[in-house]
PDB file of C-alpha atoms in Angstrom:
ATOM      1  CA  UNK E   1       5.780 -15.975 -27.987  1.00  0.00           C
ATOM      2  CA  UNK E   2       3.910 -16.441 -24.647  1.00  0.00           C
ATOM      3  CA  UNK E   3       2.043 -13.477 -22.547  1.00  0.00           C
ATOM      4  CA  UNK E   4       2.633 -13.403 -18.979  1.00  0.00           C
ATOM      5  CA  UNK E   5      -0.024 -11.985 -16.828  1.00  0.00           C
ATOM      6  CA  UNK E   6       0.354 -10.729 -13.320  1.00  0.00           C
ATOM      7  CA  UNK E   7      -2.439  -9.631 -10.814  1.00  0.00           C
ATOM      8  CA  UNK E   8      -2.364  -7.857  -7.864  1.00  0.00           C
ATOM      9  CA  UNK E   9      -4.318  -8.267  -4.872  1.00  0.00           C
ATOM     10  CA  UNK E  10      -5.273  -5.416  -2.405  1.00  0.00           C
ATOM     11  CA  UNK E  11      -7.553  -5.502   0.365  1.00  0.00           C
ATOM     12  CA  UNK E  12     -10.282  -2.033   0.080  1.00  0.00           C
ATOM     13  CA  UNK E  13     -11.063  -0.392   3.479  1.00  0.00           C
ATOM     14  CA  UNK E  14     -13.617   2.121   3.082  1.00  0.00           C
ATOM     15  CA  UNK E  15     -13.127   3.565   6.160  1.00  0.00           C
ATOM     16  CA  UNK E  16     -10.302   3.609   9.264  1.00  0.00           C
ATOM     17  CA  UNK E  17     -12.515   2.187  11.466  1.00  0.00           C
ATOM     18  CA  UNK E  18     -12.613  -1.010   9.733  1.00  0.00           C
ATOM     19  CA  UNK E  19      -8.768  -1.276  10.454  1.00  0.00           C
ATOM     20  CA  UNK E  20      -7.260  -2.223  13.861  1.00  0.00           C
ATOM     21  CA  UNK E  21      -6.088   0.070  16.711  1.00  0.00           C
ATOM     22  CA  UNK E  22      -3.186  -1.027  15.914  1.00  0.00           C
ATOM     23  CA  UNK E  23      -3.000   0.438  12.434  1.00  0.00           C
ATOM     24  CA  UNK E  24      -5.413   3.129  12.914  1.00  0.00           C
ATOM     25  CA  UNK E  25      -2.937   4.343  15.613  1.00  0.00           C
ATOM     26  CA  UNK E  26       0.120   4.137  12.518  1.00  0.00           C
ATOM     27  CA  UNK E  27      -2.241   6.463  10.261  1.00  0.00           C
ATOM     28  CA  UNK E  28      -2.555   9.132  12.966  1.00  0.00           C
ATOM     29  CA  UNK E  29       1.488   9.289  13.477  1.00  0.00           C
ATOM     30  CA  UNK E  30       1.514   9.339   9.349  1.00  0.00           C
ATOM     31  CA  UNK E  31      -0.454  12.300   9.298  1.00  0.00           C
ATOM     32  CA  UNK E  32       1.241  13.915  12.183  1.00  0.00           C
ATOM     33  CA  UNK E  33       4.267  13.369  10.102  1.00  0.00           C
ATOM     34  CA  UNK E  34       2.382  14.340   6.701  1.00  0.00           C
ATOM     35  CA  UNK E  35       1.856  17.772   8.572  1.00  0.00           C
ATOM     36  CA  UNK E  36       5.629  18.446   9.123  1.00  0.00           C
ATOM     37  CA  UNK E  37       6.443  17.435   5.271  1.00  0.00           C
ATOM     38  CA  UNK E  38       8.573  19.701   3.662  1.00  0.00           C
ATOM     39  CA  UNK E  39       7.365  20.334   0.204  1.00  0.00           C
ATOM     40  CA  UNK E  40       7.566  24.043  -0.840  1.00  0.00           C
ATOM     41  CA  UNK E  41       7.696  23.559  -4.310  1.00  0.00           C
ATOM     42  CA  UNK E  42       5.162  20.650  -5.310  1.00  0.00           C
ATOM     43  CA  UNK E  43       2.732  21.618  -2.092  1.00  0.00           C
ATOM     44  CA  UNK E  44       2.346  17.510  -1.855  1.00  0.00           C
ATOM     45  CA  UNK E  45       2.819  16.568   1.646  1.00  0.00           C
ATOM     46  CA  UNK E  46       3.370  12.786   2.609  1.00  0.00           C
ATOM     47  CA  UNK E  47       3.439  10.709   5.742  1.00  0.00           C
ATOM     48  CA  UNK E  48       4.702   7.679   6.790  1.00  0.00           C
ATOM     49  CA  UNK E  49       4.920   5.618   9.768  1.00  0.00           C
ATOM     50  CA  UNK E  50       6.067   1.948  10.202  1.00  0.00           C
ATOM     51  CA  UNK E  51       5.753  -0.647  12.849  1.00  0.00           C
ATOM     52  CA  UNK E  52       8.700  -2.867  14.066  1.00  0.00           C
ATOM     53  CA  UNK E  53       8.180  -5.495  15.674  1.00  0.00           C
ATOM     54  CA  UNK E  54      10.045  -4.099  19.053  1.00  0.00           C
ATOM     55  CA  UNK E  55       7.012  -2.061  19.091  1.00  0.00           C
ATOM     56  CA  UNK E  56       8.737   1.119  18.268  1.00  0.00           C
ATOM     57  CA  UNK E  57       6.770   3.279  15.593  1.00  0.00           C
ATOM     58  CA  UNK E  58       9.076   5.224  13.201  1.00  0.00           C
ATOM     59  CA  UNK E  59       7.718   8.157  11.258  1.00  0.00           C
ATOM     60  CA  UNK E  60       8.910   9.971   7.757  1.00  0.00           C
ATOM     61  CA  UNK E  61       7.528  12.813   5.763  1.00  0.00           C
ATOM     62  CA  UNK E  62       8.811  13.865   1.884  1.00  0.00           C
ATOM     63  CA  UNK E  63      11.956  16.399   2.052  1.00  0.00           C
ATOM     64  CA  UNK E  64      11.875  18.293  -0.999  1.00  0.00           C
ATOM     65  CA  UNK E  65      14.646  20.541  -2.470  1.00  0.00           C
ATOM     66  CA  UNK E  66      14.904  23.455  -4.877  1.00  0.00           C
ATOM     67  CA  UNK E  67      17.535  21.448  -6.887  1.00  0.00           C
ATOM     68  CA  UNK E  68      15.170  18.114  -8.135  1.00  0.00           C
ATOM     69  CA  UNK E  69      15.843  14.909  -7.282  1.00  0.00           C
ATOM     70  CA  UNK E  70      17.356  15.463  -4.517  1.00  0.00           C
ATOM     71  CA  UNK E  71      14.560  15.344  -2.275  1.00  0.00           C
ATOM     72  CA  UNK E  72      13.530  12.500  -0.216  1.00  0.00           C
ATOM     73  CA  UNK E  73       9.804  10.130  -0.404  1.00  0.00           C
ATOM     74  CA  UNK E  74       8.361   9.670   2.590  1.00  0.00           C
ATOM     75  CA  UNK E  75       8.904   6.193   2.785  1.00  0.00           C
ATOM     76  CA  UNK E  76      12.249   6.038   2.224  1.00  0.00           C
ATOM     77  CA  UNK E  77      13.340   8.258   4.652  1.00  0.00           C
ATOM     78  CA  UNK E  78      11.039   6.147   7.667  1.00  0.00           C
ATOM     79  CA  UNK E  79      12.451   2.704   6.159  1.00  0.00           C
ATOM     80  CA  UNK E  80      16.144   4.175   5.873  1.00  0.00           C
ATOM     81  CA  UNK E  81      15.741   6.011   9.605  1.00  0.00           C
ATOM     82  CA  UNK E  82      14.374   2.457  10.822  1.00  0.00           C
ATOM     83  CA  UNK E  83      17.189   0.593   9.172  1.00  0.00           C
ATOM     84  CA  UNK E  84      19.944   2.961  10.691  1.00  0.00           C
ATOM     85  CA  UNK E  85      18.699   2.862  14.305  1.00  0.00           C
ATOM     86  CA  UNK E  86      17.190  -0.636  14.367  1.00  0.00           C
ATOM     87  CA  UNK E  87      19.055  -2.975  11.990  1.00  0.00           C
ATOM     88  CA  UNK E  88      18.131  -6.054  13.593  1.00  0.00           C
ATOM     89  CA  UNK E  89      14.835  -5.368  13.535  1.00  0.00           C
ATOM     90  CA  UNK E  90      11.390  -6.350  11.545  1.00  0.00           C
ATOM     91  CA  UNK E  91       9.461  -3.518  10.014  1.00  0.00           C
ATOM     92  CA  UNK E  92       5.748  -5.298  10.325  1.00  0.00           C
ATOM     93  CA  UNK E  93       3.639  -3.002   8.939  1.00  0.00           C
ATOM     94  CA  UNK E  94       3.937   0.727   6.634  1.00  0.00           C
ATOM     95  CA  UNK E  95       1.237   3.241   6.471  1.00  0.00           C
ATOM     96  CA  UNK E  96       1.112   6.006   3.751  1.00  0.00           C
ATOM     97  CA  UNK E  97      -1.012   8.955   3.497  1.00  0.00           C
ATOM     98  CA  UNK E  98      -0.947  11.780   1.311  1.00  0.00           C
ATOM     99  CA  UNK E  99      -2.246  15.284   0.899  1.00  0.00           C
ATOM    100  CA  UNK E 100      -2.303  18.260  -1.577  1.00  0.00           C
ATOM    101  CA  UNK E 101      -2.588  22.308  -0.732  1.00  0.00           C
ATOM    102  CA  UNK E 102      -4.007  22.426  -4.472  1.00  0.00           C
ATOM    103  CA  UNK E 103      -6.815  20.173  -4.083  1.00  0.00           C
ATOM    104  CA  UNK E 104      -8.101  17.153  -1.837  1.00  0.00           C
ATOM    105  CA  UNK E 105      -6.764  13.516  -2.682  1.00  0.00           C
ATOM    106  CA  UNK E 106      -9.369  11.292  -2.646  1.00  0.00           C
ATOM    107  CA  UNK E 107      -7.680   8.232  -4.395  1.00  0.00           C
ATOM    108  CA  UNK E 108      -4.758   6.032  -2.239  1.00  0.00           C
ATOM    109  CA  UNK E 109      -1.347   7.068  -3.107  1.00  0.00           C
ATOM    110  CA  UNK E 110       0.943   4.546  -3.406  1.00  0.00           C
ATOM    111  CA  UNK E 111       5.162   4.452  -2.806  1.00  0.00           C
ATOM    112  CA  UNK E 112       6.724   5.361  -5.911  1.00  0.00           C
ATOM    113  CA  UNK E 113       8.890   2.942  -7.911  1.00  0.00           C
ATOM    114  CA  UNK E 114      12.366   3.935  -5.833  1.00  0.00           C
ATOM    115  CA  UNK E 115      10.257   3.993  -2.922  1.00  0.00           C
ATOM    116  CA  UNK E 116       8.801   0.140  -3.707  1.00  0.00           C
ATOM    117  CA  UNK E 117      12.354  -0.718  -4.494  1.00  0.00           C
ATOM    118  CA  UNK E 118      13.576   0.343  -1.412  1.00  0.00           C
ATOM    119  CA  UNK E 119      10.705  -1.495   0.611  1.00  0.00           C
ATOM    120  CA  UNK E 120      11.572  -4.619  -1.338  1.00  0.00           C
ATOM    121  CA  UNK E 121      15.014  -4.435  -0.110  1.00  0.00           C
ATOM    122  CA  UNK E 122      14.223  -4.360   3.448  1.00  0.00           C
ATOM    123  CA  UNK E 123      11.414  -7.319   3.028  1.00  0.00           C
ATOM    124  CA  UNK E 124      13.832  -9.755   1.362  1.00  0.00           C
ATOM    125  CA  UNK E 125      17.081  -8.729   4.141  1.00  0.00           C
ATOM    126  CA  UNK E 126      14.172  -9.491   6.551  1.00  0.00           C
ATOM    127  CA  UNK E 127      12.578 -12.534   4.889  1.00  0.00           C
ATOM    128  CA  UNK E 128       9.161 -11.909   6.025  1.00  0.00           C
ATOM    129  CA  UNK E 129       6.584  -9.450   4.126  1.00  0.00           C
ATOM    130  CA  UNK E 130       5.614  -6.032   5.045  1.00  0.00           C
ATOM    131  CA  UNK E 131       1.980  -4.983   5.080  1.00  0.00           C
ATOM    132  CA  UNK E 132       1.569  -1.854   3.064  1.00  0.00           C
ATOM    133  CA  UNK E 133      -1.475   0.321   3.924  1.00  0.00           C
ATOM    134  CA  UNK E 134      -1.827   3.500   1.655  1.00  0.00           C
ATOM    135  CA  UNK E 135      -4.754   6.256   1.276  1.00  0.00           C
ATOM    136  CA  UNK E 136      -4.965   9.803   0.202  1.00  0.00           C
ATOM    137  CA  UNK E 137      -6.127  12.276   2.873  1.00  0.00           C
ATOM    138  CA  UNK E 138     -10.019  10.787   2.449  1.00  0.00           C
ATOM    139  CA  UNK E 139     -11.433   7.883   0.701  1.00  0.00           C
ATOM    140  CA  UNK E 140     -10.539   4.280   0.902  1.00  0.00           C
ATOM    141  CA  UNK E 141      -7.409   2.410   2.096  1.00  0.00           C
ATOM    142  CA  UNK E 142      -5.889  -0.092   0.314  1.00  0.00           C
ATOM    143  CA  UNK E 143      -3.575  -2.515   1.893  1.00  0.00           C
ATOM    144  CA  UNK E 144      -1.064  -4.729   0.316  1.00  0.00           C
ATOM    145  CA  UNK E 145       0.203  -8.158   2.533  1.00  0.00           C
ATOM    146  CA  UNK E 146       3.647  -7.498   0.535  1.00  0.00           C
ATOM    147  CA  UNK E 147       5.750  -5.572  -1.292  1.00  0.00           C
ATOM    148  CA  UNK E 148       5.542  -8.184  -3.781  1.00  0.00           C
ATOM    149  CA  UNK E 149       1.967  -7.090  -5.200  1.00  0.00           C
ATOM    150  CA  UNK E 150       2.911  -3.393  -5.908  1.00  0.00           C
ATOM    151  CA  UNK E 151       6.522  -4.934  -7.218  1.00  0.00           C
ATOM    152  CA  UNK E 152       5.867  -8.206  -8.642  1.00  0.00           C
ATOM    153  CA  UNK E 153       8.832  -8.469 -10.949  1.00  0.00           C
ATOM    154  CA  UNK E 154      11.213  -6.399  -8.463  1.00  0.00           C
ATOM    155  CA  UNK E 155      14.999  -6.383  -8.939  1.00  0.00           C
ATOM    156  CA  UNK E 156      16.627  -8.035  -6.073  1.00  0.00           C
ATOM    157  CA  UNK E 157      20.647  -9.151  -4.781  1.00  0.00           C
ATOM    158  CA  UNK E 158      20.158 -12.284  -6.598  1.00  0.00           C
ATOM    159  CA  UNK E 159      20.442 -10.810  -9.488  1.00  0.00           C
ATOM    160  CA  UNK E 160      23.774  -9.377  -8.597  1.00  0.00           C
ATOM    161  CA  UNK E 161      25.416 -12.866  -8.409  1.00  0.00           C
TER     162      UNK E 161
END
């Protein structure tokens, strides 16, 4: 028997203002979009907001419904949007931010599993990684350089051949 370890690395920002304009700017169209969530039953609102690398900036919030699962993360619905409008295009970088009507969120939420799976789809039809920046509505940021870390053994179209 042999033991296979695998590490993640993530880069800690304890504030926004040690991030770029660039992605500060991504945060504040997250939270914009956070704000229009609709989540009526679990009171959970999520943002996203990606960067392509046209330079648009595409923006998703959670889409929950009475009859569970068939709601909609955040992330998946700015990835699939992006995907729909701008197929040939690179998603560069994906901020997340989260925030509760029960109680403040302190700690970075990250994508979900189907949410990561999804992401990993787009970074491997793209061949090039996606920086993943996530927070909670205070507290630090932590930033991924790829999929790959939150994912590491992720189920991919090769193993479909």
């Amino acid at each position: 028997m042999k033991q296979l370890e695998i590490q993640t690395k993530l880069t800690i920002y304890n504030s926004k203002e040690a991030l770029s304009e660039t992605t500060r700017s991504l945060f504040l169209e997250a939270e914009k979009a956070r704000e229009r969530a609709y989540a009526p039953y679990s009171h959970f609102r999520v943002g996203a907001a990606l960067l392509l690398d046209n330079g648009e900036v595409i923006t998703g919030n959670n889409q929950e419904n009475a009859a569970y699962p068939s709601g909609l993360c955040a992330e998946r619905v700015a990835v699939f949007y992006a995907n729909a409008q701008y197929p040939q295009n690179k998603i560069i970088q994906l901020v997340v931010t989260a925030r509760s009507e029960k109680q403040e969120i302190k700690e970075p939420i990250s994508p979900c599993g189907s949410c990561r799976q999804a992401i990993a789809e787009y970074e491997i039809k793209q061949n090039q990684p996606i920086e993943i920046y996530f927070m909670g509505e205070t507290g630090n940021i932590y930033k991924t350089d790829s999929i790959k870390e939150l994912l590491p053994l992720l189920f991919d179209k090769k193993h479909l051949d």
